Amino acid sequence: MPLPDTMFCAQQIHIPPELPDILKQFTKAAIRTQPADVLQWSAGYFSALSRGDPLPVKDRIEMPVATQKTDTGLTQGLLKVLHKQCSHKQYVELPDLEKKWKNLCLPVEKFRAILELDPCEDKIEWIKFLALGCSSLGGTLNTAMKNVCEILTSDPEGGPARIPFETFAYVYQYLSGLDPELPAVETENYLTNLRLMSESRKNGMIGLSDFFVGKKTI
């Protein structure tokens, strides 16, 4: 004899009081981030939420501008999300970084292509991966440094995007060192001019407007 259908009334159904806000924040995050694969991104979102880790969420809706020959979906906004998730460590384990990459619905082939620019075994210095990611967005070294500054700065969006000179110099030397056509002496002279400028300001900061100091192009 079949069992009767279970009947529920409003008093029997318990809805956790925090559930509506969780779902509201999740929906807003999905709208801002616009993930290519909602299910994959959602798994990463709730996994990070359960651990209290930074969430894979963009600050705002971003209209991607593909500068690569093939658009892989990687944008400055997604690199900024990864920076929030990884910058608390100097070095990041590659399996963990790859998992975060996949949770942003980015192709693993692009991840491996970035690592091939400066091969490593099981971990990478985060600031170097960020630099490689910015470089892979396309354009010149100047464009890569612009992206680096806009990701690392504490200035409001649309501001001068200032970062400490030492950070700028470290990233610039790293990326320029990967380009065999860029003479080391040119890099040294350029950074010397920038250092003098930053020291004259007493704050040791470099912004977007300083890129062409002592150099016609980067």
PDB file of C-alpha atoms in Angstrom:
ATOM      1  CA  MET A   1       0.000   0.000   0.000  1.00  0.00           C
ATOM      2  CA  PRO A   2       1.611   3.313  -1.045  1.00  0.00           C
ATOM      3  CA  LEU A   3       2.441   5.799   1.649  1.00  0.00           C
ATOM      4  CA  PRO A   4       0.392   8.993   1.620  1.00  0.00           C
ATOM      5  CA  ASP A   5       2.067  12.106   0.294  1.00  0.00           C
ATOM      6  CA  THR A   6       3.809  14.046   3.036  1.00  0.00           C
ATOM      7  CA  MET A   7       2.021  17.258   3.820  1.00  0.00           C
ATOM      8  CA  PHE A   8       3.856  20.350   4.980  1.00  0.00           C
ATOM      9  CA  CYS A   9       2.586  23.557   6.443  1.00  0.00           C
ATOM     10  CA  ALA A  10       4.355  26.854   6.884  1.00  0.00           C
ATOM     11  CA  GLN A  11       5.119  26.044  10.516  1.00  0.00           C
ATOM     12  CA  GLN A  12       7.010  22.884   9.513  1.00  0.00           C
ATOM     13  CA  ILE A  13       9.372  24.529   7.003  1.00  0.00           C
ATOM     14  CA  HIS A  14      12.366  26.238   8.568  1.00  0.00           C
ATOM     15  CA  ILE A  15      14.158  28.828   6.431  1.00  0.00           C
ATOM     16  CA  PRO A  16      17.518  29.919   7.887  1.00  0.00           C
ATOM     17  CA  PRO A  17      17.311  33.676   8.502  1.00  0.00           C
ATOM     18  CA  GLU A  18      20.623  34.284   6.727  1.00  0.00           C
ATOM     19  CA  LEU A  19      19.569  32.487   3.503  1.00  0.00           C
ATOM     20  CA  PRO A  20      17.823  35.439   1.763  1.00  0.00           C
ATOM     21  CA  ASP A  21      20.873  37.691   2.210  1.00  0.00           C
ATOM     22  CA  ILE A  22      23.257  34.944   1.051  1.00  0.00           C
ATOM     23  CA  LEU A  23      21.227  34.446  -2.112  1.00  0.00           C
ATOM     24  CA  LYS A  24      20.934  38.184  -2.677  1.00  0.00           C
ATOM     25  CA  GLN A  25      24.698  38.703  -2.385  1.00  0.00           C
ATOM     26  CA  PHE A  26      25.340  35.687  -4.594  1.00  0.00           C
ATOM     27  CA  THR A  27      23.025  37.050  -7.302  1.00  0.00           C
ATOM     28  CA  LYS A  28      24.646  40.486  -7.218  1.00  0.00           C
ATOM     29  CA  ALA A  29      28.104  38.883  -7.392  1.00  0.00           C
ATOM     30  CA  ALA A  30      27.107  36.788 -10.405  1.00  0.00           C
ATOM     31  CA  ILE A  31      25.752  39.855 -12.206  1.00  0.00           C
ATOM     32  CA  ARG A  32      28.966  41.820 -11.564  1.00  0.00           C
ATOM     33  CA  THR A  33      31.279  38.957 -12.525  1.00  0.00           C
ATOM     34  CA  GLN A  34      29.344  37.592 -15.523  1.00  0.00           C
ATOM     35  CA  PRO A  35      30.917  34.093 -15.362  1.00  0.00           C
ATOM     36  CA  ALA A  36      30.996  32.079 -18.553  1.00  0.00           C
ATOM     37  CA  ASP A  37      30.025  28.945 -16.637  1.00  0.00           C
ATOM     38  CA  VAL A  38      27.656  29.825 -13.800  1.00  0.00           C
ATOM     39  CA  LEU A  39      27.747  26.359 -12.213  1.00  0.00           C
ATOM     40  CA  GLN A  40      31.537  26.158 -12.116  1.00  0.00           C
ATOM     41  CA  TRP A  41      31.852  29.697 -10.814  1.00  0.00           C
ATOM     42  CA  SER A  42      29.133  29.074  -8.218  1.00  0.00           C
ATOM     43  CA  ALA A  43      31.041  26.073  -6.862  1.00  0.00           C
ATOM     44  CA  GLY A  44      34.098  28.266  -6.379  1.00  0.00           C
ATOM     45  CA  TYR A  45      32.007  31.059  -4.888  1.00  0.00           C
ATOM     46  CA  PHE A  46      30.347  28.962  -2.208  1.00  0.00           C
ATOM     47  CA  SER A  47      33.540  27.027  -1.505  1.00  0.00           C
ATOM     48  CA  ALA A  48      35.374  30.303  -0.812  1.00  0.00           C
ATOM     49  CA  LEU A  49      32.405  31.603   1.193  1.00  0.00           C
ATOM     50  CA  SER A  50      32.392  28.509   3.418  1.00  0.00           C
ATOM     51  CA  ARG A  51      36.115  28.910   4.158  1.00  0.00           C
ATOM     52  CA  GLY A  52      35.977  32.663   4.687  1.00  0.00           C
ATOM     53  CA  ASP A  53      38.327  33.237   1.739  1.00  0.00           C
ATOM     54  CA  PRO A  54      38.149  36.184  -0.678  1.00  0.00           C
ATOM     55  CA  LEU A  55      35.332  35.576  -3.132  1.00  0.00           C
ATOM     56  CA  PRO A  56      35.834  35.233  -6.912  1.00  0.00           C
ATOM     57  CA  VAL A  57      33.840  38.403  -7.560  1.00  0.00           C
ATOM     58  CA  LYS A  58      34.623  41.452  -9.668  1.00  0.00           C
ATOM     59  CA  ASP A  59      34.235  44.904  -8.169  1.00  0.00           C
ATOM     60  CA  ARG A  60      31.971  45.901 -11.037  1.00  0.00           C
ATOM     61  CA  ILE A  61      30.643  44.723 -14.384  1.00  0.00           C
ATOM     62  CA  GLU A  62      33.479  44.748 -16.879  1.00  0.00           C
ATOM     63  CA  MET A  63      33.152  45.018 -20.618  1.00  0.00           C
ATOM     64  CA  PRO A  64      36.000  42.821 -21.887  1.00  0.00           C
ATOM     65  CA  VAL A  65      38.226  44.295 -24.549  1.00  0.00           C
ATOM     66  CA  ALA A  66      40.156  41.574 -26.309  1.00  0.00           C
ATOM     67  CA  THR A  67      43.692  42.663 -27.162  1.00  0.00           C
ATOM     68  CA  GLN A  68      44.942  39.095 -27.600  1.00  0.00           C
ATOM     69  CA  LYS A  69      44.955  37.545 -31.055  1.00  0.00           C
ATOM     70  CA  THR A  70      42.500  35.016 -29.614  1.00  0.00           C
ATOM     71  CA  ASP A  71      40.124  36.189 -26.909  1.00  0.00           C
ATOM     72  CA  THR A  72      40.521  33.857 -23.918  1.00  0.00           C
ATOM     73  CA  GLY A  73      38.229  35.787 -21.595  1.00  0.00           C
ATOM     74  CA  LEU A  74      41.094  36.982 -19.397  1.00  0.00           C
ATOM     75  CA  THR A  75      40.626  40.608 -18.340  1.00  0.00           C
ATOM     76  CA  GLN A  76      42.139  43.065 -15.928  1.00  0.00           C
ATOM     77  CA  GLY A  77      39.098  42.596 -13.706  1.00  0.00           C
ATOM     78  CA  LEU A  78      39.633  38.832 -13.440  1.00  0.00           C
ATOM     79  CA  LEU A  79      43.328  39.321 -12.671  1.00  0.00           C
ATOM     80  CA  LYS A  80      42.266  41.709  -9.924  1.00  0.00           C
ATOM     81  CA  VAL A  81      39.989  39.003  -8.500  1.00  0.00           C
ATOM     82  CA  LEU A  82      42.912  36.566  -8.469  1.00  0.00           C
ATOM     83  CA  HIS A  83      45.057  39.221  -6.785  1.00  0.00           C
ATOM     84  CA  LYS A  84      42.532  39.528  -3.966  1.00  0.00           C
ATOM     85  CA  GLN A  85      42.559  35.768  -3.558  1.00  0.00           C
ATOM     86  CA  CYS A  86      46.312  35.178  -3.779  1.00  0.00           C
ATOM     87  CA  SER A  87      48.217  38.302  -2.724  1.00  0.00           C
ATOM     88  CA  HIS A  88      48.244  37.352   0.986  1.00  0.00           C
ATOM     89  CA  LYS A  89      51.041  34.905   0.110  1.00  0.00           C
ATOM     90  CA  GLN A  90      54.360  35.706  -1.524  1.00  0.00           C
ATOM     91  CA  TYR A  91      54.321  32.373  -3.321  1.00  0.00           C
ATOM     92  CA  VAL A  92      51.265  30.443  -4.510  1.00  0.00           C
ATOM     93  CA  GLU A  93      51.072  26.714  -5.156  1.00  0.00           C
ATOM     94  CA  LEU A  94      50.330  26.004  -8.811  1.00  0.00           C
ATOM     95  CA  PRO A  95      47.528  23.471  -8.142  1.00  0.00           C
ATOM     96  CA  ASP A  96      45.711  25.995  -5.921  1.00  0.00           C
ATOM     97  CA  LEU A  97      46.246  28.795  -8.431  1.00  0.00           C
ATOM     98  CA  GLU A  98      44.985  26.602 -11.268  1.00  0.00           C
ATOM     99  CA  LYS A  99      41.859  25.766  -9.264  1.00  0.00           C
ATOM    100  CA  LYS A 100      41.119  29.454  -8.683  1.00  0.00           C
ATOM    101  CA  TRP A 101      41.755  30.067 -12.379  1.00  0.00           C
ATOM    102  CA  LYS A 102      39.249  27.386 -13.378  1.00  0.00           C
ATOM    103  CA  ASN A 103      36.676  28.739 -10.905  1.00  0.00           C
ATOM    104  CA  LEU A 104      36.770  31.969 -12.901  1.00  0.00           C
ATOM    105  CA  CYS A 105      35.863  29.901 -15.975  1.00  0.00           C
ATOM    106  CA  LEU A 106      39.182  30.663 -17.683  1.00  0.00           C
ATOM    107  CA  PRO A 107      40.719  28.064 -20.024  1.00  0.00           C
ATOM    108  CA  VAL A 108      43.464  25.983 -18.461  1.00  0.00           C
ATOM    109  CA  GLU A 109      45.387  26.184 -21.757  1.00  0.00           C
ATOM    110  CA  LYS A 110      45.815  29.920 -21.207  1.00  0.00           C
ATOM    111  CA  PHE A 111      47.002  29.292 -17.646  1.00  0.00           C
ATOM    112  CA  ARG A 112      49.679  26.893 -18.856  1.00  0.00           C
ATOM    113  CA  ALA A 113      50.683  29.225 -21.680  1.00  0.00           C
ATOM    114  CA  ILE A 114      51.307  32.009 -19.156  1.00  0.00           C
ATOM    115  CA  LEU A 115      53.470  29.714 -17.032  1.00  0.00           C
ATOM    116  CA  GLU A 116      55.504  28.751 -20.090  1.00  0.00           C
ATOM    117  CA  LEU A 117      56.707  32.351 -20.300  1.00  0.00           C
ATOM    118  CA  ASP A 118      58.752  31.689 -17.149  1.00  0.00           C
ATOM    119  CA  PRO A 119      58.605  27.963 -16.312  1.00  0.00           C
ATOM    120  CA  CYS A 120      58.498  26.868 -12.672  1.00  0.00           C
ATOM    121  CA  GLU A 121      57.906  23.554 -10.918  1.00  0.00           C
ATOM    122  CA  ASP A 122      55.305  23.642  -8.158  1.00  0.00           C
ATOM    123  CA  LYS A 123      54.874  27.264  -7.087  1.00  0.00           C
ATOM    124  CA  ILE A 124      55.373  30.797  -8.364  1.00  0.00           C
ATOM    125  CA  GLU A 125      55.850  34.196  -6.790  1.00  0.00           C
ATOM    126  CA  TRP A 126      52.435  35.802  -7.001  1.00  0.00           C
ATOM    127  CA  ILE A 127      53.623  39.213  -8.191  1.00  0.00           C
ATOM    128  CA  LYS A 128      55.413  37.511 -11.097  1.00  0.00           C
ATOM    129  CA  PHE A 129      52.325  35.575 -12.170  1.00  0.00           C
ATOM    130  CA  LEU A 130      50.306  38.787 -11.995  1.00  0.00           C
ATOM    131  CA  ALA A 131      52.894  40.508 -14.173  1.00  0.00           C
ATOM    132  CA  LEU A 132      52.807  37.663 -16.700  1.00  0.00           C
ATOM    133  CA  GLY A 133      49.016  37.787 -16.722  1.00  0.00           C
ATOM    134  CA  CYS A 134      49.027  41.521 -17.386  1.00  0.00           C
ATOM    135  CA  SER A 135      51.559  41.024 -20.157  1.00  0.00           C
ATOM    136  CA  SER A 136      49.426  38.295 -21.733  1.00  0.00           C
ATOM    137  CA  LEU A 137      46.514  40.721 -22.106  1.00  0.00           C
ATOM    138  CA  GLY A 138      48.389  42.074 -25.084  1.00  0.00           C
ATOM    139  CA  GLY A 139      49.981  45.321 -26.146  1.00  0.00           C
ATOM    140  CA  THR A 140      53.327  46.729 -25.112  1.00  0.00           C
ATOM    141  CA  LEU A 141      55.291  46.547 -21.891  1.00  0.00           C
ATOM    142  CA  ASN A 142      53.800  49.949 -21.166  1.00  0.00           C
ATOM    143  CA  THR A 143      50.306  48.426 -21.405  1.00  0.00           C
ATOM    144  CA  ALA A 144      51.289  45.595 -19.074  1.00  0.00           C
ATOM    145  CA  MET A 145      52.635  48.049 -16.479  1.00  0.00           C
ATOM    146  CA  LYS A 146      49.476  50.135 -16.776  1.00  0.00           C
ATOM    147  CA  ASN A 147      47.425  47.058 -15.893  1.00  0.00           C
ATOM    148  CA  VAL A 148      49.768  46.210 -13.019  1.00  0.00           C
ATOM    149  CA  CYS A 149      49.440  49.711 -11.559  1.00  0.00           C
ATOM    150  CA  GLU A 150      45.650  49.756 -11.889  1.00  0.00           C
ATOM    151  CA  ILE A 151      45.393  46.392 -10.129  1.00  0.00           C
ATOM    152  CA  LEU A 152      47.841  47.130  -7.307  1.00  0.00           C
ATOM    153  CA  THR A 153      46.964  50.762  -6.575  1.00  0.00           C
ATOM    154  CA  SER A 154      45.026  51.993  -3.570  1.00  0.00           C
ATOM    155  CA  ASP A 155      43.912  55.082  -5.499  1.00  0.00           C
ATOM    156  CA  PRO A 156      40.236  55.360  -6.505  1.00  0.00           C
ATOM    157  CA  GLU A 157      39.299  54.071  -9.941  1.00  0.00           C
ATOM    158  CA  GLY A 158      40.199  56.590 -12.608  1.00  0.00           C
ATOM    159  CA  GLY A 159      42.891  58.157 -10.407  1.00  0.00           C
ATOM    160  CA  PRO A 160      46.665  58.257 -10.956  1.00  0.00           C
ATOM    161  CA  ALA A 161      47.006  54.545 -10.072  1.00  0.00           C
ATOM    162  CA  ARG A 162      50.107  55.079  -7.949  1.00  0.00           C
ATOM    163  CA  ILE A 163      52.130  52.199  -6.539  1.00  0.00           C
ATOM    164  CA  PRO A 164      55.445  52.146  -4.621  1.00  0.00           C
ATOM    165  CA  PHE A 165      58.454  52.672  -6.861  1.00  0.00           C
ATOM    166  CA  GLU A 166      60.134  49.521  -5.550  1.00  0.00           C
ATOM    167  CA  THR A 167      57.152  47.435  -6.629  1.00  0.00           C
ATOM    168  CA  PHE A 168      57.051  49.108 -10.045  1.00  0.00           C
ATOM    169  CA  ALA A 169      60.783  48.599 -10.527  1.00  0.00           C
ATOM    170  CA  TYR A 170      60.636  44.932  -9.496  1.00  0.00           C
ATOM    171  CA  VAL A 171      57.844  44.122 -11.948  1.00  0.00           C
ATOM    172  CA  TYR A 172      59.323  46.214 -14.746  1.00  0.00           C
ATOM    173  CA  GLN A 173      62.744  44.594 -14.418  1.00  0.00           C
ATOM    174  CA  TYR A 174      61.134  41.163 -14.375  1.00  0.00           C
ATOM    175  CA  LEU A 175      59.072  41.687 -17.530  1.00  0.00           C
ATOM    176  CA  SER A 176      61.808  43.539 -19.402  1.00  0.00           C
ATOM    177  CA  GLY A 177      64.222  40.724 -18.540  1.00  0.00           C
ATOM    178  CA  LEU A 178      61.976  38.302 -20.422  1.00  0.00           C
ATOM    179  CA  ASP A 179      62.311  40.398 -23.592  1.00  0.00           C
ATOM    180  CA  PRO A 180      65.687  39.671 -25.260  1.00  0.00           C
ATOM    181  CA  GLU A 181      65.269  42.686 -27.522  1.00  0.00           C
ATOM    182  CA  LEU A 182      65.175  45.181 -24.649  1.00  0.00           C
ATOM    183  CA  PRO A 183      68.712  46.200 -23.585  1.00  0.00           C
ATOM    184  CA  ALA A 184      69.388  45.948 -19.842  1.00  0.00           C
ATOM    185  CA  VAL A 185      71.098  49.344 -19.839  1.00  0.00           C
ATOM    186  CA  GLU A 186      67.939  50.954 -21.212  1.00  0.00           C
ATOM    187  CA  THR A 187      65.914  49.453 -18.384  1.00  0.00           C
ATOM    188  CA  GLU A 188      68.430  50.629 -15.783  1.00  0.00           C
ATOM    189  CA  ASN A 189      68.478  54.192 -17.127  1.00  0.00           C
ATOM    190  CA  TYR A 190      64.701  54.345 -17.278  1.00  0.00           C
ATOM    191  CA  LEU A 191      64.268  53.127 -13.695  1.00  0.00           C
ATOM    192  CA  THR A 192      66.976  55.488 -12.458  1.00  0.00           C
ATOM    193  CA  ASN A 193      65.017  58.450 -13.837  1.00  0.00           C
ATOM    194  CA  LEU A 194      61.821  57.157 -12.227  1.00  0.00           C
ATOM    195  CA  ARG A 195      63.560  56.626  -8.892  1.00  0.00           C
ATOM    196  CA  LEU A 196      64.777  60.240  -8.847  1.00  0.00           C
ATOM    197  CA  MET A 197      61.255  61.421  -9.572  1.00  0.00           C
ATOM    198  CA  SER A 198      59.728  59.305  -6.810  1.00  0.00           C
ATOM    199  CA  GLU A 199      62.340  60.480  -4.302  1.00  0.00           C
ATOM    200  CA  SER A 200      61.705  64.125  -5.186  1.00  0.00           C
ATOM    201  CA  ARG A 201      58.056  63.657  -4.203  1.00  0.00           C
ATOM    202  CA  LYS A 202      58.914  62.316  -0.750  1.00  0.00           C
ATOM    203  CA  ASN A 203      56.319  59.560  -1.102  1.00  0.00           C
ATOM    204  CA  GLY A 204      58.191  57.016  -3.199  1.00  0.00           C
ATOM    205  CA  MET A 205      55.195  56.475  -5.487  1.00  0.00           C
ATOM    206  CA  ILE A 206      54.926  56.114  -9.261  1.00  0.00           C
ATOM    207  CA  GLY A 207      51.720  56.647 -11.256  1.00  0.00           C
ATOM    208  CA  LEU A 208      50.463  56.265 -14.800  1.00  0.00           C
ATOM    209  CA  SER A 209      51.497  59.769 -15.796  1.00  0.00           C
ATOM    210  CA  ASP A 210      55.157  58.946 -15.055  1.00  0.00           C
ATOM    211  CA  PHE A 211      55.607  56.148 -17.586  1.00  0.00           C
ATOM    212  CA  PHE A 212      57.267  58.245 -20.270  1.00  0.00           C
ATOM    213  CA  VAL A 213      59.803  59.974 -18.054  1.00  0.00           C
ATOM    214  CA  GLY A 214      63.208  59.838 -19.701  1.00  0.00           C
ATOM    215  CA  LYS A 215      61.928  57.509 -22.421  1.00  0.00           C
ATOM    216  CA  LYS A 216      59.855  57.944 -25.555  1.00  0.00           C
ATOM    217  CA  THR A 217      58.160  54.583 -25.349  1.00  0.00           C
ATOM    218  CA  ILE A 218      58.049  51.444 -23.226  1.00  0.00           C
TER     219      ILE A 218
END
